[in-house]
């Protein structure tokens, strides 16, 4: 066991291995100068909708655009309330605000870190009223309609979609999956007794291809998926200034296109995604085994029987997170915190009027979570060293064999 540096994420090796194919994409595009739209973008969209088992995919400039356009396309309007969870990347709530709505939160399940469907029901039935005539959920304190829910498939594991979708049907709510961390994740639905892929269950879904995601571009990129042709069409308009044809603008839109070079890169990398996700699952299983017996010191990720995670992150909880993170850093092991501040307490949302204790499960998680090194190609030896150092930091002298 050496003392080599173990990065939190290794993005260098995979691109070195794929360099020839990626450079080929670049030379082809330079030759025909088709930088925006065209066959590379359409080709990627076809490949990705097949991968997600969704009917339509619209390539976009980022995951944030995907969330924003999906929310606008499903009909979220200025003055609406859209409900999500507090433990997500701020892009989720930025998109809600930028669609004109006000973000509100329900707490998470302490074991999966994803939206607690019981809390969502409580929110709808106790802090809101159902107006049967307009078929709207009206928020008591503000009188505003709650129109959509954004469950976040956090760390590569899908939220508990069956009860969330049931509530959405019962209360006429739209569901946009934030699948930015979950390319290829699966959920077992009791309703039709089969597995479903992230991006195929809600009215629409958003994916990010930020370089560090399970499927990452070599720059910025994203996509929305849906089974609804009309929603896909609206997102195609929104990404391109509302143009149905050059300089004929049906609506006012945005500049949110996926560029051809990134689409080409993504097509090359998508061919490896199943294998990479499998490698992440194997690495997660190895961590689980190495941590077995240390449950009192380290809480490992929980995968319910209905979830097949793609382990975008391997997140543990420990009592003294600051000390552990420092110790690991001292011995050359990279870690991350996703995320250190629950969004209802972040400075940007001071104006929403939340306080400490409002979402105690998310707050407690934020104080104790630590993301350990996780990427395809992480070796058994590297993982043994990570686990040894984690347990050592808790003054346990045994090394992991
Ligand atoms: C990465 C991420 C986003 C935003 O994606 P960008 O491509 O960076 O805009 C949104 N939500 C979650 C949960 C993410 O992890």
XYZ file of C-alpha atoms and ligand atoms in Angstrom:
416
model
C 0.000 0.000 0.000
C 1.671 3.205 -1.153
C 0.936 6.736 -0.104
C -0.057 7.854 -3.605
C -2.585 10.646 -3.935
C -6.137 9.365 -4.405
C -8.242 11.971 -6.167
C -11.903 12.468 -5.337
C -12.572 12.180 -9.069
C -10.212 11.163 -11.900
C -11.291 12.823 -15.149
C -7.912 12.531 -16.829
C -7.581 8.786 -17.423
C -10.883 8.274 -19.270
C -10.176 11.112 -21.685
C -6.679 9.817 -22.338
C -8.179 6.429 -23.203
C -10.761 7.968 -25.557
C -8.484 10.627 -27.029
C -8.389 9.322 -30.611
C -12.186 9.075 -30.885
C -12.674 12.495 -29.298
C -10.136 14.159 -31.568
C -11.909 12.551 -34.531
C -15.132 14.345 -33.494
C -13.214 17.624 -33.399
C -11.590 17.189 -36.829
C -14.874 16.184 -38.436
C -16.619 19.238 -37.028
C -13.799 21.594 -38.048
C -13.947 20.191 -41.562
C -17.668 20.859 -42.052
C -17.994 23.782 -39.596
C -21.354 22.439 -38.392
C -20.924 23.790 -34.904
C -24.575 24.287 -33.928
C -27.336 21.709 -34.366
C -27.096 19.222 -37.206
C -26.586 15.446 -37.328
C -24.264 15.195 -34.306
C -26.830 16.786 -31.997
C -29.717 14.787 -33.480
C -27.642 11.617 -33.326
C -26.886 12.140 -29.665
C -30.530 12.924 -28.891
C -31.592 9.633 -30.516
C -28.921 7.676 -28.624
C -29.771 9.286 -25.292
C -33.538 8.838 -25.556
C -32.928 5.155 -26.232
C -30.575 4.976 -23.244
C -33.192 6.598 -20.970
C -36.095 4.610 -22.435
C -37.852 7.933 -23.009
C -39.594 8.897 -26.244
C -37.891 12.259 -26.720
C -34.603 13.928 -25.834
C -33.759 17.578 -26.462
C -30.061 18.464 -26.224
C -29.396 21.661 -24.272
C -26.549 23.838 -23.057
C -26.665 22.717 -19.401
C -28.638 20.857 -16.764
C -29.822 24.187 -15.413
C -31.335 25.048 -18.808
C -32.924 21.603 -18.904
C -34.630 22.171 -15.540
C -35.688 25.707 -16.440
C -37.051 24.814 -19.906
C -38.814 21.694 -18.607
C -40.538 23.740 -15.896
C -41.582 26.464 -18.332
C -42.754 23.885 -20.887
C -44.948 21.999 -18.383
C -46.693 25.295 -17.673
C -45.113 26.686 -14.489
C -46.075 30.337 -14.357
C -45.031 33.451 -12.562
C -46.407 33.361 -9.011
C -46.634 29.548 -8.792
C -44.990 27.471 -6.083
C -42.795 24.530 -7.071
C -41.786 22.012 -4.409
C -38.400 20.316 -4.179
C -35.932 19.186 -1.477
C -33.442 21.360 0.443
C -30.430 19.074 -0.115
C -29.708 19.601 -3.769
C -27.449 21.723 -5.933
C -28.773 25.275 -6.142
C -29.457 24.866 -9.891
C -32.672 23.021 -8.953
C -34.100 26.042 -7.143
C -32.532 28.597 -9.495
C -34.461 26.994 -12.340
C -37.683 27.186 -10.307
C -37.127 30.902 -9.577
C -36.096 31.629 -13.143
C -39.298 30.021 -14.397
C -41.045 32.682 -12.283
C -42.091 30.410 -9.419
C -41.180 30.362 -5.740
C -39.243 27.331 -4.514
C -40.653 25.562 -1.474
C -39.298 22.479 0.241
C -40.255 19.174 1.801
C -37.794 17.154 3.857
C -35.955 14.034 2.781
C -35.876 10.412 3.856
C -32.894 10.074 6.253
C -31.670 6.858 4.645
C -31.923 7.626 0.923
C -31.445 11.442 1.057
C -34.242 11.778 -1.511
C -37.701 13.346 -1.209
C -39.825 11.739 1.512
C -43.191 11.052 -0.183
C -44.922 11.081 3.227
C -43.632 14.608 3.796
C -44.864 15.626 0.362
C -48.344 14.335 1.203
C -48.217 16.166 4.536
C -47.210 19.369 2.734
C -50.035 19.121 0.218
C -52.713 18.098 2.718
C -51.738 20.212 5.734
C -50.064 23.403 4.480
C -52.245 23.626 1.353
C -55.886 23.240 0.384
C -57.288 21.391 -2.614
C -59.601 23.487 -4.766
C -61.733 20.874 -6.513
C -63.248 23.396 -8.890
C -59.991 24.698 -10.374
C -58.235 21.371 -9.621
C -55.426 23.257 -7.909
C -53.438 22.854 -4.729
C -53.451 26.247 -2.998
C -50.766 27.087 -0.450
C -52.542 28.360 2.690
C -50.015 30.971 3.816
C -49.588 32.679 0.427
C -52.730 31.767 -1.519
C -50.515 30.735 -4.442
C -51.000 27.574 -6.493
C -48.539 24.692 -6.138
C -48.146 23.461 -9.703
C -45.111 21.182 -9.858
C -42.818 18.900 -7.893
C -39.109 18.390 -8.596
C -37.817 15.180 -7.000
C -34.020 15.023 -7.167
C -32.353 11.688 -7.974
C -29.460 12.488 -5.671
C -26.019 10.827 -5.723
C -27.149 8.544 -8.580
C -30.191 7.049 -6.845
C -33.746 7.745 -7.939
C -36.321 9.216 -5.599
C -39.248 6.988 -4.545
C -41.281 7.765 -7.665
C -44.428 5.599 -7.288
C -45.947 7.511 -4.330
C -44.737 10.857 -5.710
C -46.416 10.197 -9.070
C -49.587 8.986 -7.312
C -49.783 12.252 -5.371
C -49.145 14.189 -8.575
C -52.042 12.412 -10.288
C -54.347 12.873 -7.300
C -53.550 16.588 -6.968
C -52.998 17.599 -10.595
C -49.299 18.378 -10.157
C -46.590 18.119 -12.803
C -43.405 16.228 -12.019
C -39.982 17.194 -13.363
C -37.246 14.737 -12.392
C -33.907 16.336 -11.575
C -31.884 13.469 -13.027
C -28.684 15.518 -13.331
C -26.782 13.024 -11.137
C -28.549 9.890 -12.315
C -27.858 8.921 -15.940
C -28.847 5.249 -16.110
C -30.276 4.931 -12.583
C -33.328 2.678 -12.276
C -36.488 2.469 -10.177
C -38.690 -0.572 -9.699
C -42.326 0.457 -10.004
C -44.852 -1.706 -8.159
C -47.504 -0.381 -10.512
C -46.338 -2.179 -13.618
C -43.901 -4.482 -11.892
C -40.807 -3.460 -13.834
C -37.685 -1.305 -13.734
C -37.788 2.218 -15.174
C -34.884 4.449 -16.106
C -34.309 7.927 -14.722
C -35.773 10.412 -17.167
C -38.691 8.221 -18.264
C -41.084 8.471 -15.308
C -42.007 12.135 -14.747
C -43.713 14.507 -17.173
C -40.206 15.675 -18.017
C -36.671 15.216 -16.718
C -33.447 17.205 -16.684
C -29.936 15.861 -17.199
C -26.602 17.615 -16.800
C -23.487 16.599 -18.692
C -21.158 18.766 -16.648
C -17.746 17.050 -16.914
C -17.895 15.417 -13.473
C -21.300 13.759 -13.978
C -21.539 10.019 -14.806
C -21.899 11.049 -18.447
C -19.926 14.251 -18.839
C -19.132 16.464 -21.818
C -15.755 18.140 -22.311
C -17.380 21.420 -21.354
C -20.976 22.416 -20.607
C -23.980 20.391 -21.811
C -27.373 19.084 -20.725
C -30.614 17.562 -22.012
C -34.272 17.180 -21.167
C -36.213 13.974 -21.767
C -39.954 13.381 -21.901
C -42.563 11.011 -23.308
C -44.702 13.992 -24.334
C -44.085 15.198 -27.872
C -45.579 18.629 -27.188
C -43.220 19.224 -24.246
C -40.220 18.222 -26.340
C -41.349 20.579 -29.082
C -41.727 23.491 -26.658
C -38.231 22.844 -25.272
C -36.848 22.845 -28.818
C -38.378 26.301 -29.272
C -37.169 27.547 -25.886
C -33.559 26.524 -26.544
C -33.417 28.437 -29.824
C -35.011 31.853 -29.242
C -38.491 30.484 -29.866
C -37.700 29.936 -33.542
C -39.790 27.406 -35.440
C -37.828 28.438 -38.525
C -34.923 30.855 -38.836
C -36.041 34.363 -37.746
C -39.671 33.276 -37.270
C -40.184 33.413 -33.495
C -43.323 31.680 -32.178
C -42.454 32.596 -28.614
C -39.672 34.401 -26.784
C -37.027 31.852 -25.873
C -33.419 31.565 -24.769
C -30.031 30.621 -26.106
C -29.804 27.146 -24.605
C -28.563 24.951 -27.447
C -26.269 21.941 -27.169
C -23.308 22.508 -29.455
C -22.315 19.916 -32.006
C -18.796 19.222 -30.718
C -20.092 18.450 -27.225
C -22.866 16.281 -28.712
C -20.211 14.370 -30.665
C -18.090 13.898 -27.548
C -21.167 12.752 -25.607
C -22.039 10.195 -28.288
C -18.590 8.663 -28.009
C -18.755 8.593 -24.223
C -22.354 7.331 -24.026
C -21.184 4.057 -25.604
C -19.133 3.452 -22.437
C -21.683 4.601 -19.862
C -23.223 1.202 -19.006
C -19.750 -0.175 -18.338
C -18.734 2.874 -16.276
C -21.937 2.727 -14.221
C -21.297 -0.975 -13.596
C -17.772 -0.143 -12.406
C -19.203 2.451 -10.015
C -21.654 -0.139 -8.667
C -18.828 -2.612 -8.131
C -16.762 0.038 -6.362
C -19.735 0.918 -4.128
C -20.198 -2.738 -3.243
C -16.515 -2.992 -2.335
C -16.780 0.066 -0.078
C -19.877 -1.451 1.570
C -17.975 -4.661 2.282
C -14.871 -2.868 3.550
C -16.966 -0.764 5.942
C -18.973 -3.764 7.188
C -18.676 -4.031 10.961
C -18.014 -0.305 11.407
C -21.675 0.707 11.240
C -21.450 2.663 14.471
C -18.736 4.903 13.056
C -19.633 5.164 9.386
C -23.104 5.169 7.851
C -22.835 3.845 4.307
C -25.335 4.551 1.484
C -28.681 2.762 1.663
C -30.080 1.245 -1.523
C -33.734 0.236 -1.112
C -34.949 -2.836 -3.028
C -36.693 -0.533 -5.526
C -33.521 1.352 -6.459
C -30.574 0.581 -8.703
C -28.164 3.422 -8.057
C -25.442 4.499 -10.485
C -23.393 5.912 -7.588
C -22.595 9.306 -8.980
C -21.266 9.810 -5.458
C -20.512 7.455 -2.583
C -21.652 9.416 0.451
C -21.090 8.325 4.034
C -22.072 9.972 7.302
C -19.717 10.338 10.233
C -19.959 12.129 13.554
C -16.894 14.374 13.232
C -16.873 15.213 9.550
C -14.502 18.190 9.671
C -11.808 16.221 11.446
C -12.123 13.239 9.106
C -12.018 15.357 5.974
C -8.870 17.129 7.215
C -7.174 13.836 8.135
C -7.935 12.361 4.720
C -6.670 15.473 3.007
C -3.446 15.270 5.074
C -2.749 11.789 3.696
C -3.599 12.732 0.107
C -7.174 11.485 -0.185
C -9.649 13.799 -1.920
C -13.238 14.124 -0.678
C -16.219 16.408 -1.232
C -19.390 17.574 0.542
C -22.643 17.478 -1.427
C -23.879 19.797 -0.030
C -22.653 21.598 3.105
C -25.592 24.002 3.474
C -29.233 22.970 3.003
C -30.717 25.392 0.486
C -33.407 26.828 2.788
C -30.550 28.139 4.971
C -28.301 29.371 2.184
C -27.720 33.122 1.971
C -29.397 33.496 -1.421
C -32.685 32.314 0.098
C -32.682 34.410 3.255
C -35.626 36.242 1.768
C -37.783 33.093 1.741
C -37.937 33.263 5.536
C -36.909 29.736 6.520
C -35.068 28.989 9.747
C -32.881 26.286 11.261
C -35.014 23.307 12.208
C -37.504 23.692 9.363
C -36.094 20.648 7.521
C -34.176 18.872 10.227
C -33.408 15.667 8.317
C -31.727 17.576 5.480
C -29.929 19.834 7.972
C -28.562 16.879 9.914
C -27.369 15.220 6.712
C -25.672 18.433 5.573
C -23.642 18.457 8.796
C -22.407 14.862 8.591
C -22.148 13.755 4.956
C -18.839 13.171 3.213
C -18.353 12.030 -0.393
C -15.475 9.558 -0.746
C -13.459 9.007 -3.943
C -15.751 7.462 -6.581
C -15.126 7.071 -10.302
C -14.838 4.247 -12.851
C -11.334 2.858 -12.568
C -11.036 3.380 -8.791
C -8.977 0.363 -7.702
C -9.467 -2.092 -4.845
C -6.129 -0.993 -3.371
C -7.160 2.652 -3.456
C -10.444 1.804 -1.755
C -8.708 -0.275 0.927
C -6.492 2.677 1.694
C -9.435 5.102 1.836
C -11.312 2.828 4.244
C -8.230 2.199 6.385
C -7.633 5.935 6.723
C -11.304 6.626 7.504
C -11.347 4.025 10.279
C -7.915 5.124 11.534
C -9.175 8.650 11.892
C -11.741 7.246 14.301
C -8.862 5.851 16.373
C -9.422 2.309 15.281
C -6.055 0.692 14.884
C -6.909 -2.309 12.741
C -6.147 -2.015 9.046
C -8.472 -3.368 6.436
C -7.194 -6.465 4.704
C -25.138 19.289 -11.857
C -26.498 19.486 -11.328
C -27.382 20.447 -11.864
C -26.972 21.498 -12.855
O -26.393 21.077 -14.005
P -25.475 22.088 -14.878
O -25.215 21.296 -16.103
O -24.247 22.359 -14.080
O -26.265 23.302 -15.141
C -28.686 20.480 -11.365
N -29.095 19.651 -10.407
C -28.268 18.742 -9.838
C -28.797 17.848 -8.765
C -26.944 18.635 -10.277
O -26.129 17.754 -9.697
